[in-house]
mmCIF file of C-alpha atoms and ligand atoms in Angstrom:
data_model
loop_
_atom_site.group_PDB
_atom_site.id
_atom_site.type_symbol
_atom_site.label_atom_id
_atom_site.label_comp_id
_atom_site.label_asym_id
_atom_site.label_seq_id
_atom_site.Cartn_x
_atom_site.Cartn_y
_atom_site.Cartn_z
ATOM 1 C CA UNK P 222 90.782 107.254 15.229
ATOM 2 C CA UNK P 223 90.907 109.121 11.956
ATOM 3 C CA UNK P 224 90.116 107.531 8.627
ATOM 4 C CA UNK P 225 92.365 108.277 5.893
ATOM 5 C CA UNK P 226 91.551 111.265 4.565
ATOM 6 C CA UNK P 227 89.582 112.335 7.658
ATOM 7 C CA UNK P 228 89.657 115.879 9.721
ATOM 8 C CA UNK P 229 91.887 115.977 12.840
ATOM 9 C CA UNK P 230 89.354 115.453 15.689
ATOM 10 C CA UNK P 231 89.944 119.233 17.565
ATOM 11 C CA UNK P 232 87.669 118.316 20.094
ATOM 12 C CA UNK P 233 89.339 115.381 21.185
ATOM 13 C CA UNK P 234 92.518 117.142 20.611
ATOM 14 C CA UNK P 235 91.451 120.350 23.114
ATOM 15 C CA UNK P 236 90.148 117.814 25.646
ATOM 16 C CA UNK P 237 93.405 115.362 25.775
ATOM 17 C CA UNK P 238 95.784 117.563 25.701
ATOM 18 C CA UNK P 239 97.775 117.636 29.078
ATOM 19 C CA UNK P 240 100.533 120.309 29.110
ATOM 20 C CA UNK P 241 101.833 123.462 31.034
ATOM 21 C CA UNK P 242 102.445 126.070 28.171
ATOM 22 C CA UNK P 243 102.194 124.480 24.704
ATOM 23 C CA UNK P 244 98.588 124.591 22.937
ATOM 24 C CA UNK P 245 96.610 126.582 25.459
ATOM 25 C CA UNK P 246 95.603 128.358 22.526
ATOM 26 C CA UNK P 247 95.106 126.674 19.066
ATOM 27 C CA UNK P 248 94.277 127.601 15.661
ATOM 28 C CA UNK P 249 93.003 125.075 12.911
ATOM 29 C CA UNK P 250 93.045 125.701 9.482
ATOM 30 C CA UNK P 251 92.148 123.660 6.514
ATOM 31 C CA UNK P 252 94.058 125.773 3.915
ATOM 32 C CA UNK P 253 97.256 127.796 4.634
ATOM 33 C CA UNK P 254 99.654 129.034 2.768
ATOM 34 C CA UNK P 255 102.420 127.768 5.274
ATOM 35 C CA UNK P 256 101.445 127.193 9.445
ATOM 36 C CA UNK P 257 105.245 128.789 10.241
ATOM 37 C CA UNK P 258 104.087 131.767 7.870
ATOM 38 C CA UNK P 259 101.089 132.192 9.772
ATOM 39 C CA UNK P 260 102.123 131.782 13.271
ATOM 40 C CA UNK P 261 105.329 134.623 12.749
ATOM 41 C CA UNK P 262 102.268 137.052 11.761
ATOM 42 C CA UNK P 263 100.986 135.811 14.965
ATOM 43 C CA UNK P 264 103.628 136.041 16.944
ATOM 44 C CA UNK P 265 104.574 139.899 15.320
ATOM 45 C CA UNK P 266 101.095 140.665 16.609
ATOM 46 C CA UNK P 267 101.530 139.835 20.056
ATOM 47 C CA UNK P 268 100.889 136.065 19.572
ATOM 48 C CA UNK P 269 101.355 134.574 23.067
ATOM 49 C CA UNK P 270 104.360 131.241 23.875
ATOM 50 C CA UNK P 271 102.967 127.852 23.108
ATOM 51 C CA UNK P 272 100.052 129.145 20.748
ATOM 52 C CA UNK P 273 99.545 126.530 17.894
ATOM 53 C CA UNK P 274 98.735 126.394 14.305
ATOM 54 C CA UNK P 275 97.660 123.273 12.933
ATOM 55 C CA UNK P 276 96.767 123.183 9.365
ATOM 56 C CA UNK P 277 95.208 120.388 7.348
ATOM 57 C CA UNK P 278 97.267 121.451 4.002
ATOM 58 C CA UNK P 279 99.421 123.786 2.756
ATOM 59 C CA UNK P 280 100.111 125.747 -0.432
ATOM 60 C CA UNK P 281 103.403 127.181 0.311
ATOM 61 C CA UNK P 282 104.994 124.569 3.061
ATOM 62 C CA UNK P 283 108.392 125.574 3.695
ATOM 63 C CA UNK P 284 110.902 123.253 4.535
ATOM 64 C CA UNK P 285 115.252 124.118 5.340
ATOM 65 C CA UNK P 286 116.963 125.492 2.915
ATOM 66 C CA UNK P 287 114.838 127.202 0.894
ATOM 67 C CA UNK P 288 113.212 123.564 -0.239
ATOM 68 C CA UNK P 289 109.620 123.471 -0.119
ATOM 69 C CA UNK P 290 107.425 120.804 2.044
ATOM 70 C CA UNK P 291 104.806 118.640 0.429
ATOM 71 C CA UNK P 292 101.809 118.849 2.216
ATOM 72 C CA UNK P 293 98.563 117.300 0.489
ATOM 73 C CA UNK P 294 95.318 117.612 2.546
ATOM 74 C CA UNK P 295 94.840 115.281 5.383
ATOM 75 C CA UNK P 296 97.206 113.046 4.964
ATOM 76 C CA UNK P 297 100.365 114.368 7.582
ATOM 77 C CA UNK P 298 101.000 116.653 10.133
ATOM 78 C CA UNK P 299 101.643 120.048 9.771
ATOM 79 C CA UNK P 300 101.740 122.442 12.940
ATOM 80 C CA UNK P 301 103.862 125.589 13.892
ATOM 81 C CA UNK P 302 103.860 126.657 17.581
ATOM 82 C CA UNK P 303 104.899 130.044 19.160
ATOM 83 C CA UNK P 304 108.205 129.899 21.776
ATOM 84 C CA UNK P 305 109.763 132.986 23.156
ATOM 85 C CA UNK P 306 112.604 131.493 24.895
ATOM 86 C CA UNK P 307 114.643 133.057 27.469
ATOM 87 C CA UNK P 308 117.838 132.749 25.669
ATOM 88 C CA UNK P 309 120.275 134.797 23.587
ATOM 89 C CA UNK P 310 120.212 134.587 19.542
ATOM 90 C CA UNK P 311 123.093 132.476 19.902
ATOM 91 C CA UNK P 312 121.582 129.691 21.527
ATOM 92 C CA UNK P 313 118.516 129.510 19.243
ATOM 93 C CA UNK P 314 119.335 126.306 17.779
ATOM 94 C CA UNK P 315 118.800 124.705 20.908
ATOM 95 C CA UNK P 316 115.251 124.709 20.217
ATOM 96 C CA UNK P 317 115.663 122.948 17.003
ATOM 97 C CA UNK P 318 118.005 120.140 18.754
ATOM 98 C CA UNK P 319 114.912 120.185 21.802
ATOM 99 C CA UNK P 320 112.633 119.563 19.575
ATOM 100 C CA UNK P 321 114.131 116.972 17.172
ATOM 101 C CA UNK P 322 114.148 115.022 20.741
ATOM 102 C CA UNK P 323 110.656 115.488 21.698
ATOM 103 C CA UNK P 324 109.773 114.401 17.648
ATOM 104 C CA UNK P 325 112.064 111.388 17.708
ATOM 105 C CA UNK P 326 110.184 110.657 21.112
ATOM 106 C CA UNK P 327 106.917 110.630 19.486
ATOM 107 C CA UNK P 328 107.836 109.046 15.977
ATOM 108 C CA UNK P 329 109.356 106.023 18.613
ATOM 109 C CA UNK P 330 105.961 105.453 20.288
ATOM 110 C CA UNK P 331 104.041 104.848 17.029
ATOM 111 C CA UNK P 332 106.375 102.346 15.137
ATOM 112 C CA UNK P 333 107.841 99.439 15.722
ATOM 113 C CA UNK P 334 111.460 101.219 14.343
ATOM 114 C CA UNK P 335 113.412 103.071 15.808
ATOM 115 C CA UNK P 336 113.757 106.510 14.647
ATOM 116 C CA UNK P 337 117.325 108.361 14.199
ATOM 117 C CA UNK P 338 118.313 111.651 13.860
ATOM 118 C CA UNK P 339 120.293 113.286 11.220
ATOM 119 C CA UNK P 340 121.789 116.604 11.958
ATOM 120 C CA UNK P 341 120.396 119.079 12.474
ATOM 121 C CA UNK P 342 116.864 118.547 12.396
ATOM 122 C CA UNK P 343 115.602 115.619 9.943
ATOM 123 C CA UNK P 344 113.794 112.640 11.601
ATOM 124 C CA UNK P 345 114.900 109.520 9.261
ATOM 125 C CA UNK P 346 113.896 105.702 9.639
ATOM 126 C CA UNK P 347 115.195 103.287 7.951
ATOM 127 C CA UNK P 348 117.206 105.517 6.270
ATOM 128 C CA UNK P 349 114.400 107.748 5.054
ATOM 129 C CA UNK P 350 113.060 110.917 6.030
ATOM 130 C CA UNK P 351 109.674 110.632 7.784
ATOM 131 C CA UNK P 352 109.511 114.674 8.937
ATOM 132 C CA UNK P 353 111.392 117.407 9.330
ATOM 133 C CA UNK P 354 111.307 120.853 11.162
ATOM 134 C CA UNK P 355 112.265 124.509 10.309
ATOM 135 C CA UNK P 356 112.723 126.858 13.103
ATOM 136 C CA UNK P 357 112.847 130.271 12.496
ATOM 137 C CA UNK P 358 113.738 133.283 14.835
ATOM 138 C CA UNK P 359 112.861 136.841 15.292
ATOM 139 C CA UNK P 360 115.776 138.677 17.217
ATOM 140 C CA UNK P 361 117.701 141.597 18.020
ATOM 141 C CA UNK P 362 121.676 141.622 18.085
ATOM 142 C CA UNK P 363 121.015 140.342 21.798
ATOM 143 C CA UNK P 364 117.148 139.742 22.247
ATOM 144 C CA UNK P 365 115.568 136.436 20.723
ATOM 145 C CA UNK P 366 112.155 138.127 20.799
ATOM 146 C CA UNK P 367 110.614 134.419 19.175
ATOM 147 C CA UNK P 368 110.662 131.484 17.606
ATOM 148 C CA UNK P 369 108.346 129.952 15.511
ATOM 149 C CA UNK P 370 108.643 126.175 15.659
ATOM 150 C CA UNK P 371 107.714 124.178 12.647
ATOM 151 C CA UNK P 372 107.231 120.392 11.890
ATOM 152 C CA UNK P 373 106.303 118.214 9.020
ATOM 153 C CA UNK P 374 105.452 114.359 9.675
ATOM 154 C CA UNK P 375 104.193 112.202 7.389
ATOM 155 C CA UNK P 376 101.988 110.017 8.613
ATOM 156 C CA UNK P 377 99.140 108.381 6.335
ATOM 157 C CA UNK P 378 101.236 109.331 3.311
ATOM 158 C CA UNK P 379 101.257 106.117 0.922
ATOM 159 C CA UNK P 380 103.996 105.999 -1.398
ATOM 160 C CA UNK P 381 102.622 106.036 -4.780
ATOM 161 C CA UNK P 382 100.949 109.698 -4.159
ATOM 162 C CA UNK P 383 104.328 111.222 -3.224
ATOM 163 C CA UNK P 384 105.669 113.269 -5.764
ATOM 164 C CA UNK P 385 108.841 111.485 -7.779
ATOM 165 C CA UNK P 386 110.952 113.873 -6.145
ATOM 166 C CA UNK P 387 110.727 112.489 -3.071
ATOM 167 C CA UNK P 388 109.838 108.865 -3.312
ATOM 168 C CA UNK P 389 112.568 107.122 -2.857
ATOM 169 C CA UNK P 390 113.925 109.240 0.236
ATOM 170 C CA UNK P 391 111.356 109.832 2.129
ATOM 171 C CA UNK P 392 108.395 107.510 3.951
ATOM 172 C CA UNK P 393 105.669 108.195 6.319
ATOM 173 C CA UNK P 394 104.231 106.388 9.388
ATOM 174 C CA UNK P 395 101.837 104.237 7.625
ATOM 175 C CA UNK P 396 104.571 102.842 5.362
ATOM 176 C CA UNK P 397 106.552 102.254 8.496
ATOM 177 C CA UNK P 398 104.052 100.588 10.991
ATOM 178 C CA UNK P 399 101.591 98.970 7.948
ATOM 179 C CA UNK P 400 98.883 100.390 9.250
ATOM 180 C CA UNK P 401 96.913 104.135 9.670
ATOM 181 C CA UNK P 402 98.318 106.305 11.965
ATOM 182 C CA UNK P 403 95.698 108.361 14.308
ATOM 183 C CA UNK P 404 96.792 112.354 13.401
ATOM 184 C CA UNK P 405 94.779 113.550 16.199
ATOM 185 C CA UNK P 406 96.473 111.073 18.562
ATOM 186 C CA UNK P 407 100.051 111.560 17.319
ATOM 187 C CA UNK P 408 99.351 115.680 17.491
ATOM 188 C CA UNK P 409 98.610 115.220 21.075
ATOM 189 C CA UNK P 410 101.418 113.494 21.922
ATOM 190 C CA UNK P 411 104.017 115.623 19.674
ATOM 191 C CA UNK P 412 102.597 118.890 21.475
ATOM 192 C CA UNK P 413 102.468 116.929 25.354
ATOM 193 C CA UNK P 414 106.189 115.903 24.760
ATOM 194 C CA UNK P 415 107.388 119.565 23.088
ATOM 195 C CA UNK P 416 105.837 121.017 26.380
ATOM 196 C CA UNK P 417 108.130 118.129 28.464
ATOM 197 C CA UNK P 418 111.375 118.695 26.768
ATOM 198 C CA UNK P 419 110.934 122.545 26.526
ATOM 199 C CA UNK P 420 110.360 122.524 30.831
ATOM 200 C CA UNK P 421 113.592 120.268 31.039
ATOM 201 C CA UNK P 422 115.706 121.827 28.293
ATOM 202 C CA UNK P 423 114.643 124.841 30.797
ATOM 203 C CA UNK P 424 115.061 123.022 33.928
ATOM 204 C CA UNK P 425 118.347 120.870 33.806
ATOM 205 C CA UNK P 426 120.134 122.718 30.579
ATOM 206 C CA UNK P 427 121.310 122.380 27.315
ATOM 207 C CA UNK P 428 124.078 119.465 28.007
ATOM 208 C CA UNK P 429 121.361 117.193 29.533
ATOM 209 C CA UNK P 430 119.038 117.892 26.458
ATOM 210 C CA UNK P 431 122.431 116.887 23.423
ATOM 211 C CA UNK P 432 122.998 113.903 25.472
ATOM 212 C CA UNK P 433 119.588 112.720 24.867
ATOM 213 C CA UNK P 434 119.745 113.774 21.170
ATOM 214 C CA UNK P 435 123.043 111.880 20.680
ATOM 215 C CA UNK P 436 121.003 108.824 22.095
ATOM 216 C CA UNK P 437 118.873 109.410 18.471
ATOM 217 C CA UNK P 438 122.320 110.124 16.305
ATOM 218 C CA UNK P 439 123.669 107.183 14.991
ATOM 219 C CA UNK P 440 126.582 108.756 12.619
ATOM 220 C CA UNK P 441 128.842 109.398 15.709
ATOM 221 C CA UNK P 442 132.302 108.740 15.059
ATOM 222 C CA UNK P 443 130.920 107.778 11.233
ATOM 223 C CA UNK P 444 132.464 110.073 7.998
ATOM 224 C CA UNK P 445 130.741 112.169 6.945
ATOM 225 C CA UNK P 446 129.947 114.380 4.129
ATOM 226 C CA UNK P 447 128.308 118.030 4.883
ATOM 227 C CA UNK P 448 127.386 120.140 1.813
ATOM 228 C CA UNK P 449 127.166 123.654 2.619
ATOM 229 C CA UNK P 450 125.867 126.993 0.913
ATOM 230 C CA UNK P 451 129.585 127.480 -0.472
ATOM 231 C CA UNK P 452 131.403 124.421 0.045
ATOM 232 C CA UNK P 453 131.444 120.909 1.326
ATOM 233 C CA UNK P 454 133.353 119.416 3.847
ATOM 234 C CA UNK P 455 134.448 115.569 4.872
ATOM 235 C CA UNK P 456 135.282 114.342 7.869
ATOM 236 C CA UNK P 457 134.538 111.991 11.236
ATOM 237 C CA UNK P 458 131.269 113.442 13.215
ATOM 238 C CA UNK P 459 132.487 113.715 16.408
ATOM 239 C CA UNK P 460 128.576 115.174 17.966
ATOM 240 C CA UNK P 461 127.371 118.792 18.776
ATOM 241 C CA UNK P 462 128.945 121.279 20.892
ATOM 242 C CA UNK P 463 127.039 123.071 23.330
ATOM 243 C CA UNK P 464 125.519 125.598 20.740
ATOM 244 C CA UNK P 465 124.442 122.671 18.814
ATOM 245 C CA UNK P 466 126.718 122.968 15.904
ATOM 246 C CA UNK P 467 128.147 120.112 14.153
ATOM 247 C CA UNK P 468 131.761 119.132 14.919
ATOM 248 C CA UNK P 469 133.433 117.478 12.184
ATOM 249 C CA UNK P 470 137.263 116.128 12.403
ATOM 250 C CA UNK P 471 139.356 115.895 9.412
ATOM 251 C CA UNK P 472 142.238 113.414 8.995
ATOM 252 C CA UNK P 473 144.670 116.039 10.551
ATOM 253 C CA UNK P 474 142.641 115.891 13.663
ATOM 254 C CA UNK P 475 141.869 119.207 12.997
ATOM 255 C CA UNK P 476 138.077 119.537 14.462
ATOM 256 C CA UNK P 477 135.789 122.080 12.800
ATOM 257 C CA UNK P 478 132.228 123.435 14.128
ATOM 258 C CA UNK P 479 129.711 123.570 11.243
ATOM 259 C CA UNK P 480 126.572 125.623 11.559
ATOM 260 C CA UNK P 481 124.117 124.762 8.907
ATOM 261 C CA UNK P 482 124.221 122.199 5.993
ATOM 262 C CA UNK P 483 123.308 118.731 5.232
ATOM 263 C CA UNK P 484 125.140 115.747 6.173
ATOM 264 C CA UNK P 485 125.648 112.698 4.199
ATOM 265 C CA UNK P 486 126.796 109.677 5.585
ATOM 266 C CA UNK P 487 129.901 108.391 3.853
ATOM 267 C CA UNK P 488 129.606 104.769 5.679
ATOM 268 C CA UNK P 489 126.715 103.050 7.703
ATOM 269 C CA UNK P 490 125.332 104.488 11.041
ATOM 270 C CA UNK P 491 125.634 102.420 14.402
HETATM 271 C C1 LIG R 503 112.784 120.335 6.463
HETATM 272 O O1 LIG R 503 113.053 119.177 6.777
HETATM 273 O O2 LIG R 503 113.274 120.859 5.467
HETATM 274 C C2 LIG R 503 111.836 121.111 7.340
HETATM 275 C C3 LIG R 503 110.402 120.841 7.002
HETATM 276 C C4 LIG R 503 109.428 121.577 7.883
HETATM 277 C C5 LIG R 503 108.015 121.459 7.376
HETATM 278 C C6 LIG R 503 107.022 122.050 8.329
HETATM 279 S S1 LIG R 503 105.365 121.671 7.919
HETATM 280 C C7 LIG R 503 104.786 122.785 9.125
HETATM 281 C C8 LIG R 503 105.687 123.990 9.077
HETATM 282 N N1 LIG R 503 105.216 124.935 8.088
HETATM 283 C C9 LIG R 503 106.055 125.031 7.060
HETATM 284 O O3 LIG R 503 105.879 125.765 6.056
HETATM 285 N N2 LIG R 503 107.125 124.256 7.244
HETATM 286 C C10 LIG R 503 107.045 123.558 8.505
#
């Protein structure tokens, strides 16, 4: 069990980990500038599918939207891992949907809440956001030649060292379950369950994979509002289609597939 403020345990994490591809190769870092920066160099190198970067802090955490990630030394999790999946650009954000699963998954096992998910990729309990992930692709007009998968948790994150910013919207895993969280322990599990639901996102398809996610989104049939780059939009979240867009339905019935923005609940979830 870590301390707060302790080192992730690498040796225990090596030894425990039970998986087929993810984190048969591993990189720890105390200082990076961001672990999904520093896995694409990997990956542009020749970095091999399911190599992980785990860092202990970092300078320059990214997070969607150009929005950057706050990530103090030893505190949360923050870990990028290599995929080159065998699917076409298009289908890319499958990954993102696959993994909010396998995160949800994890976040469920350590507190006694239950996590939701709010489109597309923000892990929120209670209302607030306890981690997040940022996928980013390298392709061709056809070829996805990788992805570099990227998650932020926090975990032993009290609430008076968050920055203002962020304080009243987000929490972390020790607020949640009122006690430390073991990072080496909750690692383990994150990578062992991203190896599960990558083999069965794989194995039994996409459609299997969104009805599990929908099992984690509670706005279904809810309004909602989605602010995008250039515009937002209101309307009744019907789910995701089989790209993993948004569908949205306006009072005309009229349904409407949204790509990327952020959705804000105009009533209570189920
Ligand atoms: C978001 O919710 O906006 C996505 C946050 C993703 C943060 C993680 S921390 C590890 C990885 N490295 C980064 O620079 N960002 C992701």
């Amino acid at each position: 069990m870590n301390g707060l403020g302790e080192p992730l345990d690498c040796e225990m994490f090596e030894k425990g980990l039970r998986t087929r591809r993810l984190g048969k190769k591993i990189h720890y870092l105390s200082e990076v500038d961001s672990t999904n920066l520093y896995a694409r160099n990997l990956a542009e190198e020749g970095g091999l599918e399911g190599e992980v970067v785990i860092a202990e802090s970092q300078s320059r955490g990214k997070g969607r939207l150009g929005r950057s990630w706050v990530s103090p030394a030893k505190r949360n999790l923050y870990l990028s891992v290599i995929l080159r999946p065998k699917l076409s650009p298009l289908h890319a954000p499958q990954i993102t949907l696959m993994s909010a699963v396998a995160l949800a998954e994890t976040i469920q096992s350590f507190i006694p809440l239950p996590p939701e998910i709010k489109w597309p990729n923000d892990i929120l309990v209670g209302g607030k956001k306890v981690a997040g992930i940022l996928t980013e692709s390298s392709c061709a007009a056809d070829r996805l030649f990788f992805v570099i998968l990227g998650i932020g948790v926090n975990v032993n994150f009290p609430r008076e060292e968050m920055p203002e910013s962020i304080r009243d919207t987000a929490t972390s895993l020790m607020t949640l379950s009122g006690a430390l969280v073991d990072r080496t322990a909750l690692a383990l599990q994150l990578i062992q369950n991203l190896d599960r639901c990558y083999g069965d996102l794989e194995g039994h398809g996409f459609p299997a994979m969104a009805e599990r996610w929908s099992g984690f989104f509670r706005l279904q049939g809810k309004r909602v509002k989605v602010e995008m780059m250039d515009q937002d939009v209101q309307g009744k979240a019907i789910g995701i289609d089989g790209d993993g867009a948004l569908i949205l339905e306006d009072e005309t019935g009229t349904r409407r597939r949204i790509v990327a923005g952020d959705v804000i609940p105009l009533e209570p979830g189920r």
